[in-house]
Tab-separated table of C-alpha atoms in Angstrom:
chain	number	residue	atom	x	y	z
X	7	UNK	CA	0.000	0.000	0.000
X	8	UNK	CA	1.472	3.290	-0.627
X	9	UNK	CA	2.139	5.476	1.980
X	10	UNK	CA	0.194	8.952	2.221
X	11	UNK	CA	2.327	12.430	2.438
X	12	UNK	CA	1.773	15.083	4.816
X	13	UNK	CA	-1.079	17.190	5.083
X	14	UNK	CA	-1.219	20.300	3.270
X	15	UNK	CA	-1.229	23.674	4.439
X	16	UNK	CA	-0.051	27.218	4.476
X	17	UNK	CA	0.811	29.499	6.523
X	18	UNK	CA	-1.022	31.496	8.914
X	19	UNK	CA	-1.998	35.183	8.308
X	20	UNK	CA	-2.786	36.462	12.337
X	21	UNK	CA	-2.968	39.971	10.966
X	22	UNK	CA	-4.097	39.736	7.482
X	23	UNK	CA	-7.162	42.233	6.636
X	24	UNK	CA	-10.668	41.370	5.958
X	25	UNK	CA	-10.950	39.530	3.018
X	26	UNK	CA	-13.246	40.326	-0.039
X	27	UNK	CA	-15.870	38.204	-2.000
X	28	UNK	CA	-13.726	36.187	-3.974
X	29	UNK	CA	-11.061	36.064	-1.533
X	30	UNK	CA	-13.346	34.496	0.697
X	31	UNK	CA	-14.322	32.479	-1.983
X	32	UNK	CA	-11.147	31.169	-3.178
X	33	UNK	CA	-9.734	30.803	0.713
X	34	UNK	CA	-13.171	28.674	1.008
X	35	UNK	CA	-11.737	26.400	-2.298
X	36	UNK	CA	-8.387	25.921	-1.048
X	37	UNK	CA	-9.143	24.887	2.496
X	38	UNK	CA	-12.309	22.369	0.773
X	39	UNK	CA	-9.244	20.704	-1.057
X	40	UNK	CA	-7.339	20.311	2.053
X	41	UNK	CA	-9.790	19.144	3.529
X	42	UNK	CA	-10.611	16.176	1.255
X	43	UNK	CA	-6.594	15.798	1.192
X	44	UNK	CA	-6.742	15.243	5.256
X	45	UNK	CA	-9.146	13.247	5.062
X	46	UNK	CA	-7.924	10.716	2.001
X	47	UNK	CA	-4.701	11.021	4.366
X	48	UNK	CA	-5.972	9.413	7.603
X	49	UNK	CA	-7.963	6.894	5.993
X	50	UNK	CA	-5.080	5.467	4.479
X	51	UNK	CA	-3.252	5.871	7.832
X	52	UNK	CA	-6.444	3.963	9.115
X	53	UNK	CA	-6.291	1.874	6.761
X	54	UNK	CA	-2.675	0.789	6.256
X	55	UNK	CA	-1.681	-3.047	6.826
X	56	UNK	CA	1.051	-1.848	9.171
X	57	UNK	CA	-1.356	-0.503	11.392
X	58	UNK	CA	-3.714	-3.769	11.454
X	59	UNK	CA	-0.514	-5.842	12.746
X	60	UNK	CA	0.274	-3.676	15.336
X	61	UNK	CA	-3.370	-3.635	16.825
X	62	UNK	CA	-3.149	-7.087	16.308
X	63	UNK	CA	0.220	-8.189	17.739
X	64	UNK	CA	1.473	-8.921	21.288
X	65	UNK	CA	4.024	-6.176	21.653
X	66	UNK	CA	7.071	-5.301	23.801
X	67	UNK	CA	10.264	-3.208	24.179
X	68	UNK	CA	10.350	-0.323	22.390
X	69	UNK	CA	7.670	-1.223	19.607
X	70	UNK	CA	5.096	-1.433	22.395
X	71	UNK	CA	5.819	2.121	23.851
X	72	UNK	CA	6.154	3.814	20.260
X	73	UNK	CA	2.718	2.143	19.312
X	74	UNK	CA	1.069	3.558	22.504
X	75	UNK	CA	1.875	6.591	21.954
X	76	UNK	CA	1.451	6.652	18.268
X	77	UNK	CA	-2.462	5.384	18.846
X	78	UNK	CA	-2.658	8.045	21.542
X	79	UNK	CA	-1.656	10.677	18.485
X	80	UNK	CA	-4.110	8.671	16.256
X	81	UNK	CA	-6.914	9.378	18.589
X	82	UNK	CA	-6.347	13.388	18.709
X	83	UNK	CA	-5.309	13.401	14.821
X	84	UNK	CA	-9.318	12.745	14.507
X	85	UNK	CA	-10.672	14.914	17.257
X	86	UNK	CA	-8.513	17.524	15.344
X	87	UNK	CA	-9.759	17.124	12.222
X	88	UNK	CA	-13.235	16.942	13.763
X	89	UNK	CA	-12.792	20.309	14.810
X	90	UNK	CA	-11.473	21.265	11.545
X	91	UNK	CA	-14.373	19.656	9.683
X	92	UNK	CA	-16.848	21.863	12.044
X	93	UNK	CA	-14.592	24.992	11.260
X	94	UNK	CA	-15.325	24.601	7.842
X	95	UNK	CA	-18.405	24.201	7.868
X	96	UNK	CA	-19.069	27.183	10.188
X	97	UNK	CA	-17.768	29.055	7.277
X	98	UNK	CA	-19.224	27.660	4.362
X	99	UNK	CA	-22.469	27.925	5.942
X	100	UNK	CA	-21.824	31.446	6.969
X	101	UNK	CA	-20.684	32.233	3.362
X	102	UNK	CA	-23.946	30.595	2.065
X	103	UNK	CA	-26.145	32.945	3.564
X	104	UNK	CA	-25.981	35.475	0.787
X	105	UNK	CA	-24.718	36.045	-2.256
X	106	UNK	CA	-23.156	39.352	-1.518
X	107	UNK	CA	-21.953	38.629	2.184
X	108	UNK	CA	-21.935	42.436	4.406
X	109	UNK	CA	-18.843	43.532	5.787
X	110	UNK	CA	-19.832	42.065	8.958
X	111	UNK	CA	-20.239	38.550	7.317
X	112	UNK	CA	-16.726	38.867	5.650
X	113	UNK	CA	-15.572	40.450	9.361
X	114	UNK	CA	-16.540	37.113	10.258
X	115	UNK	CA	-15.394	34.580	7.831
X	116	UNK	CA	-12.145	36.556	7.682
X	117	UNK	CA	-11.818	35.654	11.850
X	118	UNK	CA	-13.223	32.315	11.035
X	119	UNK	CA	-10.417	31.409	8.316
X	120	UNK	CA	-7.202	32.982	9.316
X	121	UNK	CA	-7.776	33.825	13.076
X	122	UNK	CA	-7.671	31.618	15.889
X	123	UNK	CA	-11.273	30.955	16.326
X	124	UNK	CA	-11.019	26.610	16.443
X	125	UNK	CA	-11.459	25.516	20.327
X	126	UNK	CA	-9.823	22.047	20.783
X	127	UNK	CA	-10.300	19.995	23.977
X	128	UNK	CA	-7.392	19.905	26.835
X	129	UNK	CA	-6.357	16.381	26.245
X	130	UNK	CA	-6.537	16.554	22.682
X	131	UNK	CA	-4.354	19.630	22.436
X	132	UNK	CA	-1.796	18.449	25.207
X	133	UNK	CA	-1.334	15.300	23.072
X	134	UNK	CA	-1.232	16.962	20.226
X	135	UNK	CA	1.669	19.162	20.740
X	136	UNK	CA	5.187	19.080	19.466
X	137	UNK	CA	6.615	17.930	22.232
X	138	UNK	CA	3.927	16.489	24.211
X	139	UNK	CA	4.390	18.941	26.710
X	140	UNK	CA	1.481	19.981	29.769
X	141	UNK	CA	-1.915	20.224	28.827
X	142	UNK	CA	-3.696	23.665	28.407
X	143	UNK	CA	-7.850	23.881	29.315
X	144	UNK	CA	-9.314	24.679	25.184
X	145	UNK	CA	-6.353	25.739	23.600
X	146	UNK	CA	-7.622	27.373	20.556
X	147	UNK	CA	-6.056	27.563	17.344
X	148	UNK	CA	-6.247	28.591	13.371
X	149	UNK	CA	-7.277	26.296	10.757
X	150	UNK	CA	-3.638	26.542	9.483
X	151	UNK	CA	-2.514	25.744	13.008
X	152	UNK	CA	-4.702	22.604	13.311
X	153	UNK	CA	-2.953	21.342	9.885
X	154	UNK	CA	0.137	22.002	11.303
X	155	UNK	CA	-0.776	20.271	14.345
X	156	UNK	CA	-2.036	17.512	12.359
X	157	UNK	CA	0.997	17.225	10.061
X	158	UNK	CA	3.019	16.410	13.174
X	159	UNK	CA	0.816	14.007	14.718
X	160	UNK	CA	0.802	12.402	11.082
X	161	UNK	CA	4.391	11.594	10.751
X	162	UNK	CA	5.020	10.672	14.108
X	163	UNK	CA	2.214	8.211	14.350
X	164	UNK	CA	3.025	7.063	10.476
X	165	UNK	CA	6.812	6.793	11.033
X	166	UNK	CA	6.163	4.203	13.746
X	167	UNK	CA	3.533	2.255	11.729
X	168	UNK	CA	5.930	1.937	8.192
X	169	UNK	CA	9.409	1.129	10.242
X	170	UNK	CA	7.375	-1.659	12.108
X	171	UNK	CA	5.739	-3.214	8.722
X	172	UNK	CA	9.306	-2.794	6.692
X	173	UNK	CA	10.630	-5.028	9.684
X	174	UNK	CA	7.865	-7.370	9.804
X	175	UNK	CA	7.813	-7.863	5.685
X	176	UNK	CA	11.481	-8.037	5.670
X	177	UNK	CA	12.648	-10.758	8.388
X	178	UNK	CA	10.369	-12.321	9.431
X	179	UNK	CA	10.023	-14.172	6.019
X	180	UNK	CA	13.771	-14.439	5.580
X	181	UNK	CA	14.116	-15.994	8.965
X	182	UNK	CA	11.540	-18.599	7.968
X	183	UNK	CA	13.369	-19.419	4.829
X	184	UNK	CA	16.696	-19.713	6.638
X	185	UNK	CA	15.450	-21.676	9.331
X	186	UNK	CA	13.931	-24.154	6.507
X	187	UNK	CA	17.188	-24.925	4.979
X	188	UNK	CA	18.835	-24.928	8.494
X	189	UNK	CA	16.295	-28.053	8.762
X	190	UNK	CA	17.318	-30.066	5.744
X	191	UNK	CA	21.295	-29.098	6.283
X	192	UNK	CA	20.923	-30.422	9.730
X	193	UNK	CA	18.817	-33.821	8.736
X	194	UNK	CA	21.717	-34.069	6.026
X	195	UNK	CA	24.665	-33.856	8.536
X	196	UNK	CA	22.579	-36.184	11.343
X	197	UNK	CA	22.698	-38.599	8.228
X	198	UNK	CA	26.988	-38.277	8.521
X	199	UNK	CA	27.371	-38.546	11.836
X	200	UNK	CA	27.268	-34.743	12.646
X	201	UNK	CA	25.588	-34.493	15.731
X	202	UNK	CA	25.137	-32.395	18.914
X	203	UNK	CA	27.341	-33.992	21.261
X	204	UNK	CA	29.371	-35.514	18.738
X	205	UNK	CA	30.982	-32.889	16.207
X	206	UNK	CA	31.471	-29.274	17.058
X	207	UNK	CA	29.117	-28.742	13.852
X	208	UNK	CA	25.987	-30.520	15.324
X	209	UNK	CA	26.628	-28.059	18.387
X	210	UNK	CA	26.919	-24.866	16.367
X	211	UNK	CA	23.793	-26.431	14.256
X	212	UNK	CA	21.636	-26.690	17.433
X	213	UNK	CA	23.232	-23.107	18.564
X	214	UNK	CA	21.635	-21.623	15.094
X	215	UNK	CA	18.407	-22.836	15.660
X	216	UNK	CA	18.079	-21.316	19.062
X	217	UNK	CA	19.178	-18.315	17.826
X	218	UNK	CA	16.787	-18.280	15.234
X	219	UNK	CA	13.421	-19.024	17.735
X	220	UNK	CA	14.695	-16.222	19.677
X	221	UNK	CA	15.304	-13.513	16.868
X	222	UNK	CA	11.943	-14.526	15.180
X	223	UNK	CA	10.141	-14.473	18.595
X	224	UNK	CA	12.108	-10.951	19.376
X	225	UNK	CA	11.497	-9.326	16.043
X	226	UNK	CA	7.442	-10.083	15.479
X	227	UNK	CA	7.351	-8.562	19.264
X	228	UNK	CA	9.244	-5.737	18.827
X	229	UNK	CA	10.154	-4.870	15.180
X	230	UNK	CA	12.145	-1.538	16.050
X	231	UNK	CA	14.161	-2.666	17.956
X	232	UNK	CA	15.721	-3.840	14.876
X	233	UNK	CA	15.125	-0.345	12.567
X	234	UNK	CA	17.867	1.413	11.754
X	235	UNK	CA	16.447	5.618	11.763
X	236	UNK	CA	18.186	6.947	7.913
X	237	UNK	CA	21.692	8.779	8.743
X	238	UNK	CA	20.914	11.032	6.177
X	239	UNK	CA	19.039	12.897	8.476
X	240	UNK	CA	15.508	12.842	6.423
X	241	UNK	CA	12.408	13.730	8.204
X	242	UNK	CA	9.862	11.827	6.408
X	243	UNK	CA	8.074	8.723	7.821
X	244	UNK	CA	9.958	5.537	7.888
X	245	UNK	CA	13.305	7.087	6.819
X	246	UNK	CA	15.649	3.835	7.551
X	247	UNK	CA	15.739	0.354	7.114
X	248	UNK	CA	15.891	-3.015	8.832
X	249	UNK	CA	18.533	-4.442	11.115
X	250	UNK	CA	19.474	-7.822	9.298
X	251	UNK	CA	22.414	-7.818	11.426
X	252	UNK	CA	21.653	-11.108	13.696
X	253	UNK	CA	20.123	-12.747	10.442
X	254	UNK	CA	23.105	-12.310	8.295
X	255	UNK	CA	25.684	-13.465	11.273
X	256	UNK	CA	23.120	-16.571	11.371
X	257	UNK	CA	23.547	-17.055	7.734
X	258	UNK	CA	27.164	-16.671	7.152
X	259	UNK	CA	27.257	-19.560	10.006
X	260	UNK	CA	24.860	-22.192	8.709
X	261	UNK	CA	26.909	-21.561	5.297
X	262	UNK	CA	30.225	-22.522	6.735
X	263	UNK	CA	28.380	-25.984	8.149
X	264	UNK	CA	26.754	-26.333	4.866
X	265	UNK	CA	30.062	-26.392	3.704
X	266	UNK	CA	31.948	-28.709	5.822
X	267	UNK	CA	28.731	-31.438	5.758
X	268	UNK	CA	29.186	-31.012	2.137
X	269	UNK	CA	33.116	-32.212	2.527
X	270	UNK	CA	31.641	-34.962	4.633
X	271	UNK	CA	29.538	-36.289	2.583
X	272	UNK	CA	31.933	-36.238	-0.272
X	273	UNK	CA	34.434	-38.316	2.408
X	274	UNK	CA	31.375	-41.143	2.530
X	275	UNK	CA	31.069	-41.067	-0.948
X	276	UNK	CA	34.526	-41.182	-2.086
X	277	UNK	CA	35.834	-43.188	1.042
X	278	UNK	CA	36.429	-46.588	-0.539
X	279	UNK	CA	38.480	-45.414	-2.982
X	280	UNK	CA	40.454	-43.052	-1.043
X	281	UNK	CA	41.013	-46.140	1.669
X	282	UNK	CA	42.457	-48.280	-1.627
X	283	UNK	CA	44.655	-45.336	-2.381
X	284	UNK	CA	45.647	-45.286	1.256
X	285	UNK	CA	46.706	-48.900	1.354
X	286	UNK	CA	48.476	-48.835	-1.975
X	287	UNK	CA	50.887	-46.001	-1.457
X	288	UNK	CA	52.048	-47.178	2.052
X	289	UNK	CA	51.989	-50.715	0.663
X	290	UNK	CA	54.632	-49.536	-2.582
X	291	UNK	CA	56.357	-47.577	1.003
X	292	UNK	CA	57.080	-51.214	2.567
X	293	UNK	CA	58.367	-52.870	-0.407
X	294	UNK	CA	60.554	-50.099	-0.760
X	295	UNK	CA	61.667	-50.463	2.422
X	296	UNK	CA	61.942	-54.208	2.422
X	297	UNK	CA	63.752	-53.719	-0.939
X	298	UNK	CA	66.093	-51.154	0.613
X	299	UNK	CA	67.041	-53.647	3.449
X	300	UNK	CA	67.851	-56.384	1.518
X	301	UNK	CA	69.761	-54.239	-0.782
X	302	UNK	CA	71.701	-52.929	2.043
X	303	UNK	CA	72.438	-56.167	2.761
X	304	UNK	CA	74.296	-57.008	-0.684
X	305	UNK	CA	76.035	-53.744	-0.827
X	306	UNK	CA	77.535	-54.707	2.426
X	307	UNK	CA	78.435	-58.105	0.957
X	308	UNK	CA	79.979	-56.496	-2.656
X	309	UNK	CA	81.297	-53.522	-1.645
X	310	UNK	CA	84.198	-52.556	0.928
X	311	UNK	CA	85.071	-49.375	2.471
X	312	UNK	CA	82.089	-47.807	1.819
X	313	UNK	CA	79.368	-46.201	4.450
X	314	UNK	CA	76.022	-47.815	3.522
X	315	UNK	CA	72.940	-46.071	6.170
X	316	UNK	CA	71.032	-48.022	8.079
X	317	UNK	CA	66.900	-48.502	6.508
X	318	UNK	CA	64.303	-47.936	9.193
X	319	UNK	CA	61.218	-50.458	8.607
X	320	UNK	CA	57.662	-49.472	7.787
X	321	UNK	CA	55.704	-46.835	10.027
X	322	UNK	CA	53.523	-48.131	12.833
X	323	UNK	CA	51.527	-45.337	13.506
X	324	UNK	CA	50.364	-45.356	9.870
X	325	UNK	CA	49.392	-48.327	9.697
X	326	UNK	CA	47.629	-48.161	13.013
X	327	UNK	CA	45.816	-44.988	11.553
X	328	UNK	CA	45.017	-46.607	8.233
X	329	UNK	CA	42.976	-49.410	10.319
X	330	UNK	CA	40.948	-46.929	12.480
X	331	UNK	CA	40.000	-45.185	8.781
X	332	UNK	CA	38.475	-48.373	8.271
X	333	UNK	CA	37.131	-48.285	11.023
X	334	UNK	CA	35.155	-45.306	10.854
X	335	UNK	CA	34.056	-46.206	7.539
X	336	UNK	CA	32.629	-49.077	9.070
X	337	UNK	CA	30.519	-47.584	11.636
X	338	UNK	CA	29.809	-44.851	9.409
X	339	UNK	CA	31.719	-42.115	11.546
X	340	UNK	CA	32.413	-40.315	8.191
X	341	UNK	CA	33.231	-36.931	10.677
X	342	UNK	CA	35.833	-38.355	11.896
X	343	UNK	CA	37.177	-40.303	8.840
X	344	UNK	CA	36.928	-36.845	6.605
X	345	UNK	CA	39.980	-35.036	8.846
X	346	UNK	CA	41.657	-38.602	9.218
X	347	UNK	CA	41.993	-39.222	5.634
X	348	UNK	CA	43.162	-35.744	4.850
X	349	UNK	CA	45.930	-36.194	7.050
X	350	UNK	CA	47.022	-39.730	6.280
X	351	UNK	CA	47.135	-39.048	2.174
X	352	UNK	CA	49.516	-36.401	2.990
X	353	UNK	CA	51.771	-38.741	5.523
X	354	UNK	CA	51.671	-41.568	3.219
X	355	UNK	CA	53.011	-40.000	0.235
X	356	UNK	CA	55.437	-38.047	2.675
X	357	UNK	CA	56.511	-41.875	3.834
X	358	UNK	CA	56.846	-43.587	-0.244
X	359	UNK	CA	58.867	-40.724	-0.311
X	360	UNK	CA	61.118	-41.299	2.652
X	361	UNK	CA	61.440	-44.828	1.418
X	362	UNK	CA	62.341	-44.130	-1.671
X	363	UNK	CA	65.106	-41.987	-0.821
X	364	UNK	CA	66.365	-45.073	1.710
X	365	UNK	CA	66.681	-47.044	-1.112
X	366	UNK	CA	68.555	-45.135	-3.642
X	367	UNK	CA	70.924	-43.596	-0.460
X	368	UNK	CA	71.308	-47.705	0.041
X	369	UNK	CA	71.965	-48.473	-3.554
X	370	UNK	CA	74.628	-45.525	-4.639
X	371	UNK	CA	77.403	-47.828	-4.025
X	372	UNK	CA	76.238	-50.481	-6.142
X	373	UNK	CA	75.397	-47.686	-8.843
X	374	UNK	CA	78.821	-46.445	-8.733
X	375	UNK	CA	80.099	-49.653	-9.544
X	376	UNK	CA	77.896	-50.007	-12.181
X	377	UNK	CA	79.190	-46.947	-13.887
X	378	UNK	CA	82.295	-47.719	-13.560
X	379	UNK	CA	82.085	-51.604	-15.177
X	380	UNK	CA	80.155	-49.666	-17.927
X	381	UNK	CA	83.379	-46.954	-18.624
X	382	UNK	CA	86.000	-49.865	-18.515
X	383	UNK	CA	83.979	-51.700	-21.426
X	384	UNK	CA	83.350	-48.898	-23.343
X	385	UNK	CA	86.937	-47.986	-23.329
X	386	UNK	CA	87.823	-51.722	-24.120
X	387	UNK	CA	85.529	-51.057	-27.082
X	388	UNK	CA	87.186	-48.458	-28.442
X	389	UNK	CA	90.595	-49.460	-27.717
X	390	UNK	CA	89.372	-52.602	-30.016
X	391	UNK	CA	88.123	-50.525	-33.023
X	392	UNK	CA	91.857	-49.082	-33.153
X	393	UNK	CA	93.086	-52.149	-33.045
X	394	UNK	CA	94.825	-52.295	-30.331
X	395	UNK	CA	93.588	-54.818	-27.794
X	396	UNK	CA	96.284	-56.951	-27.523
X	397	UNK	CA	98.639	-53.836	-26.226
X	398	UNK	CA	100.678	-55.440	-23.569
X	399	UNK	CA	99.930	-52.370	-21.609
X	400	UNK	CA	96.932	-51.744	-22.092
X	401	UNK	CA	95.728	-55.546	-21.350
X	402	UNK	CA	97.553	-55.668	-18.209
X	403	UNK	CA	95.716	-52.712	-16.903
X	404	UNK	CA	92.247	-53.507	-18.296
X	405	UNK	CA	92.863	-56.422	-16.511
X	406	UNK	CA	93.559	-55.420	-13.406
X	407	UNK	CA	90.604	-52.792	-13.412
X	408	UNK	CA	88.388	-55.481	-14.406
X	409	UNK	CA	89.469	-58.002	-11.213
X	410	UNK	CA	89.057	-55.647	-9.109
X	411	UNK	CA	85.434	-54.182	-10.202
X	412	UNK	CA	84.230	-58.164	-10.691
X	413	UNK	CA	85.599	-59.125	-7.284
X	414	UNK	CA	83.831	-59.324	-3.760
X	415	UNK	CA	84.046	-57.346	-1.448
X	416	UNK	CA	84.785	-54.272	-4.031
X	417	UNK	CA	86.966	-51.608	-3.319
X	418	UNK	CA	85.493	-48.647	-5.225
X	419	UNK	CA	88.331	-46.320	-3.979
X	420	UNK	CA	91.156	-48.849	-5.314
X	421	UNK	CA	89.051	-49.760	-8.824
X	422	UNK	CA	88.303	-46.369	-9.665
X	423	UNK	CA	92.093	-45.367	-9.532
X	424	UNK	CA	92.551	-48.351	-12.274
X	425	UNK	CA	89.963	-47.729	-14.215
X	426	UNK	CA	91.241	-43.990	-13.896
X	427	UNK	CA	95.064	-45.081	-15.215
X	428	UNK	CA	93.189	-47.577	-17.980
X	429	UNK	CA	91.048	-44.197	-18.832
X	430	UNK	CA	94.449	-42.432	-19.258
X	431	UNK	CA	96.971	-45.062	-20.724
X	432	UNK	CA	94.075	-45.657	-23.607
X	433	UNK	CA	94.146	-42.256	-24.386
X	434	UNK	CA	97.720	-41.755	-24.544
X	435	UNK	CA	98.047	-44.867	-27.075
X	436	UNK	CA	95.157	-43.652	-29.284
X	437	UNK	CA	96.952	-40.509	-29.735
X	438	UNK	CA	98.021	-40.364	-33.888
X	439	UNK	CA	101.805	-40.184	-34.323
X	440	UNK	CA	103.571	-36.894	-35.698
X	441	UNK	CA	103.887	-37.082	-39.554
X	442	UNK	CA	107.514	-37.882	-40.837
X	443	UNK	CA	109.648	-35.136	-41.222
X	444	UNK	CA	107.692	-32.614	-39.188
X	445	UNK	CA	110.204	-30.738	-37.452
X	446	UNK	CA	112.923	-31.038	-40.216
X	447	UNK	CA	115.132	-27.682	-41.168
């Protein structure tokens, strides 16, 4: 429903002279129109579905005082304009008398519409002042006074009426909506395991919905307390807005559980395979480590003066963890599997890791060795293209390079010095003489 402006009105002329005919006449015009504004004015305040909730709701706090008094202002707004009405009417009847009115007649109508000639009752005129202030006995006033009066009353009473129904249409409807999907988020998280009691989500869940009872209960009780007057510093009727701030803390906080029943339920979901992941990676992490033991152990065996580290075996506690996972996919405890998992993926590819490291730390011996066999042979190769693998030289230290890298235990210091001087004496001997005569004077 729209909201009706102010009354109109203009200001007062105390010591204006006696009016002619036709200023009578038009004065007479202006104030009908007025009138008929007034009137369409508190009919629509009567009539406004902001007002029927208030008379119709259990009130407290603030709302309960600002409604009192606005009725109270209600109440003289139409003993006003009942006096107005009859002021009018004094004159128009007065005016109809004749035609051409005598100068007493426009003497009269002159006092009647711009003098103070409208008697209003005590209680009416002590309620209906600015401030509210002590009552007079018949304070009288002008007919522009009374719409002043009026105006005043108006906004006040109108103010309190439009800030309670922008509360009422804005949260309580919003709260009902929230607290509908805080039902189905929590029936989806009881269905995971995310219970009062049990996770700190089921608590904060339960939390939420009290908080919601009490702002719903709070705010159809006493809707300004959650207004918010304009800063802007506007005077007309419900210059503001609502106070969404409990609501949107409410919100933001149902979200984040949303959220993390959301992750939860992609844990249950996904569990199986993430458990199969699980047990593969630390699985491929013990043979590693079995594989770097035993290798440890034939390093030891091949290869002398060399420090070989010692190869921890497979991780307890992981293991241990991996069977409570199961565990709590078993009984369903997917709450306490979701943070469970998260950690163990990480710790289990941090452990392959670690193994994997063991064994090639285990193993460099053995690959030095390796590299080494492969350099002697691929010297002997080339040494055998030029033709010269029966060098007496070059046989005899081939041959010792070789005994050495083929024997057990291998010392890797000792056989890379030979195949160091085989390295060197090949190269030497696969050097191209000078051509003849080079030199000669």
């Amino acid at each position: 429903m729209g909201v009706p402006g102010p009354f109109p009105g203009s200001p007062g002329r105390p010591d204006a002279p006696v009016l002619d005919r036709e200023e009578v006449d038009r004065a007479l015009a202006r104030l009908g129109a007025e009138y008929e504004a007034i009137e369409t004015s508190l009919l629509a305040l009567q009539d406004h579905a902001g007002r029927r909730l208030l008379e119709g709701a259990e009130l407290s706090g603030t709302t309960k005082e600002r409604w009192a008094a606005a009725e109270r202002s209600i109440t003289v707004l139409w003993s006003l304009f009942d006096a107005y009405t009859a002021a009018l009417e004094a004159a128009r009847e007065l005016r109809e008398r004749r035609r051409w009115p005598s100068a007493e007649d426009l003497a009269e109508l002159t006092e009647l519409l711009h003098g103070e000639g409208v008697t209003v009752p005590g209680a009416a005129a002590a309620d209906g002042g600015p401030e509210g202030g002590p009552a007079q006995r018949g304070e009288r006033f002008s007919l522009e006074g009374l719409v002043e009066r009026m105006n005043g009353l108006y906004a006040r009473s109108l103010d309190v009426i439009v800030a309670a129904d922008a509360v009422w249409s804005a949260l309580p409807a919003r709260i009902d909506l929230l607290s509908a999907e805080l039902q189905r988020t929590r029936s989806l998280a009881h269905s995971v395991g995310v219970r009062p009691g049990e996770h700190p989500a089921g608590d904060d869940l339960e939390r939420i919905t009290e908080e919601l009872l009490r702002l719903r209960e709070r705010v159809i009780a006493d809707p300004l307390a959650f207004w918010v007057s304009s800063s802007t510093g506007s005077s007309a009727p419900g210059g503001g807005r609502p106070d969404t701030g409990r609501y949107d803390r409410a919100a933001r906080a149902l979200e984040e559980i949303r959220r993390e029943v959301a992750a939860v339920l992609d844990v249950r979901q996904d569990a199986e395979r993430r458990l199969m992941q699980l047990r593969d990676v630390l699985s491929r992490a013990d043979r590693t480590l079995t594989e770097a033991r035993q290798a440890r152990g034939e390093v030891l065996a091949k290869i002398a003066a060399s420090e070989v580290p010692a190869v921890s075996g497979p991780s307890t506690a992981l293991h241990e963890q991996l069977a409570a996972a199961a565990d709590y996919r078993r009984r369903a405890q997917w709450h306490r599997l979701s943070p469970l998992l998260d950690s163990l993926e990480e710790r289990a590819e941090d452990e392959l890791h670690r193994a994997r490291e063991s064994l090639t730390a285990v193993t460099a011996p053995l690959a030095v060795r390796a590299e080494l066999r492969g350099r002697l042979d691929a010297y002997r190769a080339k040494v055998a293209r030029h033709g010269m693998a029966e060098d007496p030289l070059l046989t005899e230290r081939y041959d010792l390079a070789r005994r050495m890298l083929w024997s057990a235990p291998c010392d890797l210091r000792a056989a890379e010095q030979a195949v160091w001087r085989y390295q060197q004496a090949a190269a030497e001997a696969l050097v191209p003489p000078p051509p003849e005569g080079r030199g000669e004077s």
